[in-house]
PDB file of C-alpha atoms in Angstrom:
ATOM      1  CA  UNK P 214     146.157  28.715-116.885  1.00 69.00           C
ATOM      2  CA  UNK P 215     147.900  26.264-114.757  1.00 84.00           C
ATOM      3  CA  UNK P 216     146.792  24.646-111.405  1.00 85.00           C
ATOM      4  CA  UNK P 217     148.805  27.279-109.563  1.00 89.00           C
ATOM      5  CA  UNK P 218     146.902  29.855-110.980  1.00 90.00           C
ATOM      6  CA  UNK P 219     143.534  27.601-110.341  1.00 90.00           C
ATOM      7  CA  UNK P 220     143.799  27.069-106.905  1.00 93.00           C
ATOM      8  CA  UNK P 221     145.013  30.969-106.045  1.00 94.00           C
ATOM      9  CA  UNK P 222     141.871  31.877-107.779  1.00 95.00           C
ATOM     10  CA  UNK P 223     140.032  29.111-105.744  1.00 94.00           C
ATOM     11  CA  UNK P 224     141.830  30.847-102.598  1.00 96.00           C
ATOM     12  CA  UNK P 225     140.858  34.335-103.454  1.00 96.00           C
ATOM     13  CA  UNK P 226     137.067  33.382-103.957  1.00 96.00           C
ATOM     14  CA  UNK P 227     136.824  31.759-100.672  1.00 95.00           C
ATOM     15  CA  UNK P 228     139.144  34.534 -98.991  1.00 96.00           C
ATOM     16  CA  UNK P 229     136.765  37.212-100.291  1.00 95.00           C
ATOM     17  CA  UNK P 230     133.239  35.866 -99.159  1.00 95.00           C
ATOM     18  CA  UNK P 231     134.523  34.848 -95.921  1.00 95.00           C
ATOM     19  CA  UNK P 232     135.740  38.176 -95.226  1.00 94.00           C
ATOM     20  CA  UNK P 233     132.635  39.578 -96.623  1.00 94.00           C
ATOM     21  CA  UNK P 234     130.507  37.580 -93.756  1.00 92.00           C
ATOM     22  CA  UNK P 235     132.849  38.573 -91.298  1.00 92.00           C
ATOM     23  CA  UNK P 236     134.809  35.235 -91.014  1.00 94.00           C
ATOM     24  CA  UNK P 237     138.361  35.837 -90.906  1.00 95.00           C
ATOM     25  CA  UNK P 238     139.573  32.502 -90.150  1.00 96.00           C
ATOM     26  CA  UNK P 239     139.317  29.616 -93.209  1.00 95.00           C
ATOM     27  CA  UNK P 240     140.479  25.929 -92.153  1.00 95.00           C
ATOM     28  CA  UNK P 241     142.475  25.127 -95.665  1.00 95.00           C
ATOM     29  CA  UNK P 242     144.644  23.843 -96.581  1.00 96.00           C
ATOM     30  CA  UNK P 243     143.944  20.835 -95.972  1.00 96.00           C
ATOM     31  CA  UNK P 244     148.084  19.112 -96.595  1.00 96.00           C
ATOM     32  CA  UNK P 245     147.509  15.916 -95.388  1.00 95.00           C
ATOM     33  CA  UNK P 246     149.056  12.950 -97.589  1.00 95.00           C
ATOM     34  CA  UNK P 247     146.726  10.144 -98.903  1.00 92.00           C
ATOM     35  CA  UNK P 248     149.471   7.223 -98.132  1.00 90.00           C
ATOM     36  CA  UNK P 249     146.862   4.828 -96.688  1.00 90.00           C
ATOM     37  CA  UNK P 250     144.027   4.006 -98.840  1.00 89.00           C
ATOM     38  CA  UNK P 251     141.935   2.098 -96.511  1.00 92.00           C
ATOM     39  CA  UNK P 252     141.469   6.182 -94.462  1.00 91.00           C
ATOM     40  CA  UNK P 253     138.216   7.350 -95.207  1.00 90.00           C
ATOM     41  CA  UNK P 254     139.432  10.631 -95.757  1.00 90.00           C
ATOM     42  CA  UNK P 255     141.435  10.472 -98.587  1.00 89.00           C
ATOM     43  CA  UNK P 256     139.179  12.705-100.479  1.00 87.00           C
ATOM     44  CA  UNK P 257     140.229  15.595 -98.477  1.00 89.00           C
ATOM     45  CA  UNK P 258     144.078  15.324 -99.401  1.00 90.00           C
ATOM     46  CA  UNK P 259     145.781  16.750-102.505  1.00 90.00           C
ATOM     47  CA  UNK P 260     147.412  13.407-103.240  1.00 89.00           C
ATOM     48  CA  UNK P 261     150.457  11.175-101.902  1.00 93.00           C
ATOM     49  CA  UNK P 262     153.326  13.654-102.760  1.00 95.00           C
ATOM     50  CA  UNK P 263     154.889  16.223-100.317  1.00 95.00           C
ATOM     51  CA  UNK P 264     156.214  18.480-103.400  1.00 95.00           C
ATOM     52  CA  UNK P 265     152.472  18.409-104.843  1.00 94.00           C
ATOM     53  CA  UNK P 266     150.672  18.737-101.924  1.00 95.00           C
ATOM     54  CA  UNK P 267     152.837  21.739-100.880  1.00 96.00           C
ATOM     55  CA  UNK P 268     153.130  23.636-103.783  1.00 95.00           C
ATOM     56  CA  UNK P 269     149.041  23.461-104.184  1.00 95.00           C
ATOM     57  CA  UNK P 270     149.064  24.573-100.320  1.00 96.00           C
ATOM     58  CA  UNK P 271     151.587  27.389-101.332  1.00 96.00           C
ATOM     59  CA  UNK P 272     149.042  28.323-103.730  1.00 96.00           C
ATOM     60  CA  UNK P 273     145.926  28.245-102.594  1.00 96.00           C
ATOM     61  CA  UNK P 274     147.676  30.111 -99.323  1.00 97.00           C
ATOM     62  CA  UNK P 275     148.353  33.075-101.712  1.00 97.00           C
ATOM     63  CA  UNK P 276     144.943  33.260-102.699  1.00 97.00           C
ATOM     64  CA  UNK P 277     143.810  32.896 -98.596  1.00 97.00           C
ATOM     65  CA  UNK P 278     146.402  35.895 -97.544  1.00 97.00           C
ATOM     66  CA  UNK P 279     145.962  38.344-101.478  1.00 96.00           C
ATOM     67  CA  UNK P 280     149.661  37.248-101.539  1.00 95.00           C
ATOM     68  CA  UNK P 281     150.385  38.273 -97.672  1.00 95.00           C
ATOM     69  CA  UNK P 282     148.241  41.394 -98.249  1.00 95.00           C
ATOM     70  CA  UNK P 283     146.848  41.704 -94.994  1.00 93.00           C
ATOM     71  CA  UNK P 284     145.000  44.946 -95.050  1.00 90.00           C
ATOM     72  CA  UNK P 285     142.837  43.334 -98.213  1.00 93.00           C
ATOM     73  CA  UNK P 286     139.497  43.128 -97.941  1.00 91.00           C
ATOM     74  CA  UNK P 287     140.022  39.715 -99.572  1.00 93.00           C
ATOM     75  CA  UNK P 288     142.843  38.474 -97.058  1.00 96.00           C
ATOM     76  CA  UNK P 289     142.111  35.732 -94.332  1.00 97.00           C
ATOM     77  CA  UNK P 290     143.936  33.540 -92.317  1.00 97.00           C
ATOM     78  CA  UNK P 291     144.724  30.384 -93.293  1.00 97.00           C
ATOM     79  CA  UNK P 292     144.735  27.384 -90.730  1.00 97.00           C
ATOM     80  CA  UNK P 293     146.433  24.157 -92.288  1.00 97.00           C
ATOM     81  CA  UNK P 294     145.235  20.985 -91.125  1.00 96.00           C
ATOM     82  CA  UNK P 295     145.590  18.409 -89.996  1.00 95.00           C
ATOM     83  CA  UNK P 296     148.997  18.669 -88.087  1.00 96.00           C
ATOM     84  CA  UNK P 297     150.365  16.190 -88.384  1.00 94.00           C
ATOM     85  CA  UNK P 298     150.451  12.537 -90.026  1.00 95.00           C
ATOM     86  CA  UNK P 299     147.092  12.429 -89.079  1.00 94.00           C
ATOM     87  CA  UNK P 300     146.248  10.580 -92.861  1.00 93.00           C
ATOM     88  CA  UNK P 301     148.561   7.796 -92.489  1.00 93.00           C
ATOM     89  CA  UNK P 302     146.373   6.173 -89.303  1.00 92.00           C
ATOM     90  CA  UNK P 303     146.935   2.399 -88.143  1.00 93.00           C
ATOM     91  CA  UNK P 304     144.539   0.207 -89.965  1.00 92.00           C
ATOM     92  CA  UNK P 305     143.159   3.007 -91.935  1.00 90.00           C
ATOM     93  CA  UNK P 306     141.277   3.649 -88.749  1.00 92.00           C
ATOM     94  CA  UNK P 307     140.054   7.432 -88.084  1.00 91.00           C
ATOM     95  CA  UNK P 308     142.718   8.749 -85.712  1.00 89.00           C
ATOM     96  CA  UNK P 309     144.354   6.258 -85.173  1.00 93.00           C
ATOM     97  CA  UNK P 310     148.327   6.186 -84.095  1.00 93.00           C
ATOM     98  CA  UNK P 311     150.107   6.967 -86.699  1.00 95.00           C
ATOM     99  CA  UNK P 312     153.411   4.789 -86.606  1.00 94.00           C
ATOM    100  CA  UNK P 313     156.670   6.101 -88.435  1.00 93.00           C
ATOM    101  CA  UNK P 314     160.156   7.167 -87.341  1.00 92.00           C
ATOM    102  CA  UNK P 315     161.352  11.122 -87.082  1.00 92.00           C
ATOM    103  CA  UNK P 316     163.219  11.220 -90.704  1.00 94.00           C
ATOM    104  CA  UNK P 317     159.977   9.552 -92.233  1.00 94.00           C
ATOM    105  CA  UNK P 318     157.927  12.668 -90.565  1.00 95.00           C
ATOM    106  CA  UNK P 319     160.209  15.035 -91.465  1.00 94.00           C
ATOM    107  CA  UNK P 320     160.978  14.404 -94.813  1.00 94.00           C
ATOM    108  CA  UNK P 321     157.102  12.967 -95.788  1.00 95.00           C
ATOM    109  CA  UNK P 322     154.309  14.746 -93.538  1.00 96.00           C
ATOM    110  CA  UNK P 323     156.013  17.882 -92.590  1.00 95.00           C
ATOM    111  CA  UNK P 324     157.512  19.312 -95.911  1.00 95.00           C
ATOM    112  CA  UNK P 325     153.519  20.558 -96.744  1.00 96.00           C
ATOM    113  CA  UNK P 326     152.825  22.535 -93.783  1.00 96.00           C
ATOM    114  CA  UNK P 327     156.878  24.110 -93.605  1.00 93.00           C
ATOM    115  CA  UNK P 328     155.967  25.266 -97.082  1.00 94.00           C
ATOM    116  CA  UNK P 329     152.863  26.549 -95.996  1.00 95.00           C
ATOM    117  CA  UNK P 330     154.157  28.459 -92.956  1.00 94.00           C
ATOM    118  CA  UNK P 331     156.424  30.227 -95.875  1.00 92.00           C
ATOM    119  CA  UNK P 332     153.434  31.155 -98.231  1.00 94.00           C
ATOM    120  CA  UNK P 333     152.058  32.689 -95.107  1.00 94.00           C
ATOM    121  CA  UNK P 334     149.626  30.151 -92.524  1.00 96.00           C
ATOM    122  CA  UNK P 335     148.869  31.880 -89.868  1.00 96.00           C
ATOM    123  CA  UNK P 336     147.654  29.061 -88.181  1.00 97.00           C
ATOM    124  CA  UNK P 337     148.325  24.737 -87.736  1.00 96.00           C
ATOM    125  CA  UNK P 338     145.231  22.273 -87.038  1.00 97.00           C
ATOM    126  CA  UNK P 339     146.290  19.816 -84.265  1.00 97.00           C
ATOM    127  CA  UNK P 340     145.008  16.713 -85.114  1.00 96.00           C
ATOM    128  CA  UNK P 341     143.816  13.916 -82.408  1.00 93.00           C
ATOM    129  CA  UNK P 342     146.027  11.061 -83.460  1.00 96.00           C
ATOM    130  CA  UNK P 343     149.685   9.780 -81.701  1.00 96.00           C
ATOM    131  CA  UNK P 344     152.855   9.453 -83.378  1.00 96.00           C
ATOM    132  CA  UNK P 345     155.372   6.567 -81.861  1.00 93.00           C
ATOM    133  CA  UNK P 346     153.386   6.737 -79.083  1.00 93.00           C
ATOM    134  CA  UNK P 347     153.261  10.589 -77.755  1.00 96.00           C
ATOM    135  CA  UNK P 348     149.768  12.264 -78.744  1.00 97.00           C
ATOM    136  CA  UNK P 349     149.950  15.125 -80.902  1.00 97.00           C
ATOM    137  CA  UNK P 350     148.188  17.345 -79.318  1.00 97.00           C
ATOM    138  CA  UNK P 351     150.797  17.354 -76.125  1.00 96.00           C
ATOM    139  CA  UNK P 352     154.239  17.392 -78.869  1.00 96.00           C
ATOM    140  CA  UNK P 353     156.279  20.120 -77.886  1.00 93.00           C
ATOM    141  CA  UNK P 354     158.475  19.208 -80.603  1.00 94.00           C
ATOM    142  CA  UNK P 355     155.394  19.078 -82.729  1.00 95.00           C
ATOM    143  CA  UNK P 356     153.711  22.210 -81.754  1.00 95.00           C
ATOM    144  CA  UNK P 357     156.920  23.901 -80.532  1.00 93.00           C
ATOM    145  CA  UNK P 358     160.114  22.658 -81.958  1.00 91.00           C
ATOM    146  CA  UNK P 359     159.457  22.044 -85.462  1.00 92.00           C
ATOM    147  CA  UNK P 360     157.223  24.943 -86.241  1.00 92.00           C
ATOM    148  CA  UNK P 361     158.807  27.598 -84.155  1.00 87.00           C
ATOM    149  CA  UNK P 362     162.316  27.516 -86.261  1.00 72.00           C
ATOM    150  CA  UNK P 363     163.775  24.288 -84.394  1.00 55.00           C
ATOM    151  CA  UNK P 364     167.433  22.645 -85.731  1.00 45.00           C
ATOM    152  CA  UNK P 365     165.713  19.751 -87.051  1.00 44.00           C
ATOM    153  CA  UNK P 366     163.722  21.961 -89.194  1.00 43.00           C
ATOM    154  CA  UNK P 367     166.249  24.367 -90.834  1.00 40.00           C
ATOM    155  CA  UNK P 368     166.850  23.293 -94.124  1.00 43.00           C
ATOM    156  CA  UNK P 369     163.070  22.299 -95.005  1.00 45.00           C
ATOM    157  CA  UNK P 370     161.122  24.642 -92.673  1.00 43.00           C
ATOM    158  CA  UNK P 371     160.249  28.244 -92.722  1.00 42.00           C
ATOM    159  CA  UNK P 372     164.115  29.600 -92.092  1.00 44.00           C
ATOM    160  CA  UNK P 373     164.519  32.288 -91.440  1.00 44.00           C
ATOM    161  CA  UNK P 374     161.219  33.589 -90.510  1.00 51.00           C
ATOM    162  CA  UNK P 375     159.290  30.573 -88.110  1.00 67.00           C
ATOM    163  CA  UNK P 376     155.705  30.159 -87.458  1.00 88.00           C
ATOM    164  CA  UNK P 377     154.762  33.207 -85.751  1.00 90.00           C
ATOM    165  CA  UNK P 378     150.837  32.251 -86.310  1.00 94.00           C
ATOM    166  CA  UNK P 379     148.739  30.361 -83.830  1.00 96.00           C
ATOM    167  CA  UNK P 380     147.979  26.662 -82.936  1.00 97.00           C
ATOM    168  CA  UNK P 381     144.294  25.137 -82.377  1.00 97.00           C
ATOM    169  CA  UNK P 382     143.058  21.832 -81.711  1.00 96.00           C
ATOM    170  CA  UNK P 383     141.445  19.450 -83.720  1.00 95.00           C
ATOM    171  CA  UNK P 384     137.712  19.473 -82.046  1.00 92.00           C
ATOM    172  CA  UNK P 385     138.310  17.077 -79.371  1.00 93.00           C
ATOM    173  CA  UNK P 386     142.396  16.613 -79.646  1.00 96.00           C
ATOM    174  CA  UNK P 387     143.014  18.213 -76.196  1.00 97.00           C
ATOM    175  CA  UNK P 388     139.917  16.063 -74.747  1.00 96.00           C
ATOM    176  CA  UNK P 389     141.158  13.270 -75.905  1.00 96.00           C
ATOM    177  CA  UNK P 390     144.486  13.471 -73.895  1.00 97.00           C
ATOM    178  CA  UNK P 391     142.060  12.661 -70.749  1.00 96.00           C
ATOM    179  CA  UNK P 392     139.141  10.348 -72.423  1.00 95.00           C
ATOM    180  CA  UNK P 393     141.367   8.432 -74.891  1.00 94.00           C
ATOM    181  CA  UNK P 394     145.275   8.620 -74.855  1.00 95.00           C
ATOM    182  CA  UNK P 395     144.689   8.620 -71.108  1.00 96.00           C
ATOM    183  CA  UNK P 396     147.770  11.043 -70.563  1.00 96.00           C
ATOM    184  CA  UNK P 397     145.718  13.378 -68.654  1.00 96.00           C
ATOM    185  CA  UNK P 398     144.789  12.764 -65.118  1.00 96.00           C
ATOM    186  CA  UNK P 399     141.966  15.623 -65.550  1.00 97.00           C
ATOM    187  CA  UNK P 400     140.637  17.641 -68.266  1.00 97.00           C
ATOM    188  CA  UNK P 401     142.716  20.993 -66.599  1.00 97.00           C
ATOM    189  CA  UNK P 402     145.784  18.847 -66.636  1.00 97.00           C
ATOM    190  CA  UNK P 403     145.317  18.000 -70.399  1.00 97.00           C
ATOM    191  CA  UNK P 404     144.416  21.708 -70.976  1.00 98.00           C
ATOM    192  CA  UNK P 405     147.489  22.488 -69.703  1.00 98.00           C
ATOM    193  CA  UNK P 406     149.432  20.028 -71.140  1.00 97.00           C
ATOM    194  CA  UNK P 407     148.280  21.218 -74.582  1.00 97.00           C
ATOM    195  CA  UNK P 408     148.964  24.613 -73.537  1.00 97.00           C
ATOM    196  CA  UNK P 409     152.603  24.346 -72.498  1.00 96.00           C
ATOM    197  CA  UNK P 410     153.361  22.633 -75.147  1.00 95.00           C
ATOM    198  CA  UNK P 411     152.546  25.553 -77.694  1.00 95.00           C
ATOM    199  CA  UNK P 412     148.773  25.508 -78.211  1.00 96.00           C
ATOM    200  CA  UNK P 413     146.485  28.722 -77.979  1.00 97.00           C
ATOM    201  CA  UNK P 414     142.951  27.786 -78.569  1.00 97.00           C
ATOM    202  CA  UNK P 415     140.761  24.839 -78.188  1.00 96.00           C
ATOM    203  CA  UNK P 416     138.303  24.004 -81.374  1.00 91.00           C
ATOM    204  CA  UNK P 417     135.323  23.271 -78.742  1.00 89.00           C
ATOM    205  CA  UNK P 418     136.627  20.322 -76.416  1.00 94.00           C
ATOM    206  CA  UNK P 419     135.541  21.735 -73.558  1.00 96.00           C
ATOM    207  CA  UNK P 420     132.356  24.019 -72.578  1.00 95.00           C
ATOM    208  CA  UNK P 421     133.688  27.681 -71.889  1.00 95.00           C
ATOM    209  CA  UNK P 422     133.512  27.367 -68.382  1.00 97.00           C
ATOM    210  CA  UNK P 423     135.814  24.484 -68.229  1.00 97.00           C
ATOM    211  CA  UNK P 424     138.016  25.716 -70.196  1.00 97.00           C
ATOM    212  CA  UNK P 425     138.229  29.040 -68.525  1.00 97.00           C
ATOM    213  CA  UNK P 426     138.094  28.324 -65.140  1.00 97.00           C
ATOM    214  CA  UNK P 427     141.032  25.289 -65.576  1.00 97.00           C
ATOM    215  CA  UNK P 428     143.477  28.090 -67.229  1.00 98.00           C
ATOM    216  CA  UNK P 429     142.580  30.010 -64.295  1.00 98.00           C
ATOM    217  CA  UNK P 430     143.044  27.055 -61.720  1.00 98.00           C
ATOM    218  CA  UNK P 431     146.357  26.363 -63.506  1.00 98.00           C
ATOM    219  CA  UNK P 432     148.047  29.930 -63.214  1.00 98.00           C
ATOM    220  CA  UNK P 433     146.652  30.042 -59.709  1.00 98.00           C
ATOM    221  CA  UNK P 434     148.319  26.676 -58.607  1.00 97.00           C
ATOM    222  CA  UNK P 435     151.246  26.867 -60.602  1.00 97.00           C
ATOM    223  CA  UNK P 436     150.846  23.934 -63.111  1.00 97.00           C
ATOM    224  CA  UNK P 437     150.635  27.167 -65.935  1.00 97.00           C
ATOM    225  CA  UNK P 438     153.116  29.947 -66.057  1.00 95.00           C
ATOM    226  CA  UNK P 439     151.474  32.943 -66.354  1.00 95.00           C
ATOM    227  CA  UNK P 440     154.462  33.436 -69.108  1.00 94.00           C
ATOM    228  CA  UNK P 441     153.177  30.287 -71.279  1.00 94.00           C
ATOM    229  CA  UNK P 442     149.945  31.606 -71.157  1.00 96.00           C
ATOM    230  CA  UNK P 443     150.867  34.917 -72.129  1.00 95.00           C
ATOM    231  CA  UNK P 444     152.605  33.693 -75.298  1.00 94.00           C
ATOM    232  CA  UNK P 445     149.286  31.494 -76.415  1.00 95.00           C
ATOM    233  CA  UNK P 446     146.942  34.398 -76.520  1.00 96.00           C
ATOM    234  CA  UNK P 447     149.772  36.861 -77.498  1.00 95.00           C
ATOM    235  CA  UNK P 448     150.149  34.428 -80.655  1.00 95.00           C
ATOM    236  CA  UNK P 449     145.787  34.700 -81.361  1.00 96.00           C
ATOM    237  CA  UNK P 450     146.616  38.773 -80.453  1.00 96.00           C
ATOM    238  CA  UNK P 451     149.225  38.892 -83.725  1.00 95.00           C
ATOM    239  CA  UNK P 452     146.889  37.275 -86.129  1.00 96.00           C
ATOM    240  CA  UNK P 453     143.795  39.479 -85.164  1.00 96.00           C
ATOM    241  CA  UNK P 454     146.263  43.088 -85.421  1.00 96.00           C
ATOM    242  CA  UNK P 455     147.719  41.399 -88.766  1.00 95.00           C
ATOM    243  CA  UNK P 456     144.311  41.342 -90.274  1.00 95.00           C
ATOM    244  CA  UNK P 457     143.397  44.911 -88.697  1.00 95.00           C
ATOM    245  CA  UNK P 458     140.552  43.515 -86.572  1.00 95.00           C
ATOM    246  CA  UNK P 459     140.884  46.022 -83.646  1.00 95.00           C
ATOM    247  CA  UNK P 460     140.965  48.895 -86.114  1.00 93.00           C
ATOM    248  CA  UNK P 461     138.270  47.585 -88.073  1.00 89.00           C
ATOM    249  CA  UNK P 462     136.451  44.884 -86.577  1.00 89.00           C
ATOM    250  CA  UNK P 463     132.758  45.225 -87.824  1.00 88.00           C
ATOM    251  CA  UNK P 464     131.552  45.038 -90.907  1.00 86.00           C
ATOM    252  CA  UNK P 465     131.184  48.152 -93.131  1.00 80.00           C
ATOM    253  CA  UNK P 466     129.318  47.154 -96.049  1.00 85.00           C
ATOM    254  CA  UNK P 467     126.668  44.179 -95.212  1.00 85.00           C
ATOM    255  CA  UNK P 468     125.749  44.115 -99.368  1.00 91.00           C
ATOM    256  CA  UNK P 469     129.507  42.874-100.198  1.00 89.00           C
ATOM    257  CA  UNK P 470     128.560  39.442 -99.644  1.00 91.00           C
ATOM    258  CA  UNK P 471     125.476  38.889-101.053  1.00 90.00           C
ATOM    259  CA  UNK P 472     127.440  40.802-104.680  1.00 92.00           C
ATOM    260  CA  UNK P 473     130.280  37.874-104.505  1.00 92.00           C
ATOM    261  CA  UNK P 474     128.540  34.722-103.589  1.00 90.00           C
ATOM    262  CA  UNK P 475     126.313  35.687-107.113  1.00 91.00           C
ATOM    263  CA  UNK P 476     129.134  37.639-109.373  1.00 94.00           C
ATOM    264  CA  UNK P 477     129.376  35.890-112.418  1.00 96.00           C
ATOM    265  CA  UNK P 478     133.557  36.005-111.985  1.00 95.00           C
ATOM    266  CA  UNK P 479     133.199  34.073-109.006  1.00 95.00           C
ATOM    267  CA  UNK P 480     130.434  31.326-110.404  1.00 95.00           C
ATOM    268  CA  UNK P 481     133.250  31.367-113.346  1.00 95.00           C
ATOM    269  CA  UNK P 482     135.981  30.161-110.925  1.00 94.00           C
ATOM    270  CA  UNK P 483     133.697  27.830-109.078  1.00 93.00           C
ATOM    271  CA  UNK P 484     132.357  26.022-112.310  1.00 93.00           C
ATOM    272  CA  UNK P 485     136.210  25.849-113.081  1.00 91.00           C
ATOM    273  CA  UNK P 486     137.509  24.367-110.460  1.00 89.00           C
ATOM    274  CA  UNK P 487     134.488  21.569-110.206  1.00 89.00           C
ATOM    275  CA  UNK P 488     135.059  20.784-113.696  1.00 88.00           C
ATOM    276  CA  UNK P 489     138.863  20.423-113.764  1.00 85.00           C
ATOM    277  CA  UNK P 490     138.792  18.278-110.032  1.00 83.00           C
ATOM    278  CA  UNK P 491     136.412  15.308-111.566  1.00 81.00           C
ATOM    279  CA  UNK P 492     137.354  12.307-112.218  1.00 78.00           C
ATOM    280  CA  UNK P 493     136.091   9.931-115.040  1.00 76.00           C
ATOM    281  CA  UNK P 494     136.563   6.307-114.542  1.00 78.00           C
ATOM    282  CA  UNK P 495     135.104   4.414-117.541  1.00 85.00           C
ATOM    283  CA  UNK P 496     133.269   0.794-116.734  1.00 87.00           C
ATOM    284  CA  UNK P 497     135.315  -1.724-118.257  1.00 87.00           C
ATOM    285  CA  UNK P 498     135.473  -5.182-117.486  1.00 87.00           C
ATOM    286  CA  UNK P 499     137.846  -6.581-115.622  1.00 82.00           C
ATOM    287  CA  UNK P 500     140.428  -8.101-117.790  1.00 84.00           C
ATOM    288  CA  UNK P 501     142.930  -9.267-114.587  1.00 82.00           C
ATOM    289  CA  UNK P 502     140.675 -11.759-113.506  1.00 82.00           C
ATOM    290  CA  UNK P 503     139.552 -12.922-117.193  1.00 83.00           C
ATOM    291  CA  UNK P 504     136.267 -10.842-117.121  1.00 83.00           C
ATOM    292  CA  UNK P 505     133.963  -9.923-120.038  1.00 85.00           C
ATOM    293  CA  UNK P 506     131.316  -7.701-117.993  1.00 85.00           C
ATOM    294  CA  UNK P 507     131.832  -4.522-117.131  1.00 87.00           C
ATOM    295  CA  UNK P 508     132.595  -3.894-113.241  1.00 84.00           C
ATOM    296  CA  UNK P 509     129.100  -2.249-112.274  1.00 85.00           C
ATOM    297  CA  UNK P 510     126.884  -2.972-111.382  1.00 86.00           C
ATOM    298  CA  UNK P 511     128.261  -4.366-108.476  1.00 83.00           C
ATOM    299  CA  UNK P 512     126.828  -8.231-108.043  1.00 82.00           C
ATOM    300  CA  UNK P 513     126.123  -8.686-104.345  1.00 85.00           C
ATOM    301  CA  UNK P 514     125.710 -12.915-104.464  1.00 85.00           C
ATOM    302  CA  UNK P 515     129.419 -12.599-105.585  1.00 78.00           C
ATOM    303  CA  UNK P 516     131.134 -10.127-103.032  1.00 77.00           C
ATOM    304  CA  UNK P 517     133.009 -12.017-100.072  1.00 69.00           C
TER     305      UNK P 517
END
């Protein structure tokens, strides 16, 4: 069995039990890229490489979706994160700016979600950081242009079906365009910054009423087209019919779950997977710098 197969299985398990509870949403994949070690995150990546970490994304997608089977009882959406070059921060600094030029994004940090969006995402993470200066989580060509079938795109994107899925913050990513980018004048002009630039739903920046009452305020005033707020719920709409959730949106059988989360197929797969994603380092010493002990224990008096 190869690591295709491994991580569609891993997909399918997941897929299954969420549906089984009623959750119909699953934030993986994560494609990130590990390029900058000092991140603390690197653990949540699938490695450095855009082939890699899109063909495991691919994958694991197909196990999310029962291979774009959307009237499954094991099919969920998928919501790739974090969108985008939110792993290669300044410093190695939690979202920080990320700083890189358009063909370094295109042909490094993008190629994993595009491939994604093919194996059927039906929805993109915003994350909090800025790239060359312009916050994410306002990008029109980020949110917009390069997911929605843009000309930059064609040739390494989804052609010819775009992103017809949904877009959702990072929790705090539209926030931040007021408290930290300091883009935003007011948290309604950062909610509708975010929105008119292609985003549907916030991931709990603001309290409902805040975030209800600004939409309102900003169709009322005219800072929102009613017709750009139209298209960010119409987008959450699609993905809810998709799954069948306003034909079927309660749960029929409450025992399902409880008979997956302790089948013996699905312990299988979990035991699997654990096994096959550890790593063994053995203690050696140090032969670079002429050393006969083994690395650890770690000697305290000695660390500078």
């Amino acid at each position: 069995m190869c690591i295709r197969d491994r991580m569609r299985d891993y997909g399918s398990v997941v897929a299954g039990e969420a549906r089984a509870c009623g959750t119909h949403v699953t934030w993986a994949p994560v494609l990130g890229l590990c390029r900058e070690p000092r991140w603390g995150r690197c653990e949540e990546m699938m490695g450095e490489d855009p082939h890699l970490a899109g063909e495991l994304g691919r994958a694991a997608i197909a196990g999310f979706t029962d291979a774009k089977n959307w009237s499954s009882v094991r099919a969920v959406a998928p919501l790739m994160k974090h969108y985008a070059a939110y792993s290669a921060p300044e410093g190695g600094h939690n979202a920080a700016p990320a700083h890189m030029g358009r063909r370094e994004l295109l042909t490094t940090f993008v190629p994993p979600f595009a491939a994604g969006m093919e194996a059927g995402a039906q929805a993109l993470m915003v994350s909090y950081n800025e790239i060359d200066g312009i916050p994410n989580s306002q990008s029109d060509y980020l949110m917009t242009t390069l997911p929605r079938g843009g000309p930059e795109q064609r040739g390494s994107g989804p052609q010819p079906d775009p992103f017809d899925g949904y877009i959702s913050s990072d929790f705090g990513a539209i926030a931040n365009l007021f408290s930290a980018h300091f883009v935003a004048e007011s948290k309604a002009t950062a909610i509708v910054k975010y929105i008119s630039a292609g985003g549907s739903v916030q991931g709990f920046d603001f309290d409902h009423d805040t975030w209800h009452d600004s939409i309102v305020g900003a169709v009322a005033n005219g800072s929102l087209p009613e017709a750009a707020l139209d298209v960010a719920v119409s987008r959450v709409l699609r993905v809810k019919a998709r799954l069948g959730l306003f034909d079927k949106p309660y749960i029929l059988d409450v025992t399902r779950y409880h008979e997956l989360i302790t089948s013996p197929e699905h312990e299988a797969i979990a035991l699997r997977a654990a096994r096959k994603a550890m790593v063994l380092l053995q203690n050696e010493p140090d032969t670079a710098v002429g050393s006969s002990a083994p690395v650890l224990p770690l000697d305290a008096s000695k660390l500078h």
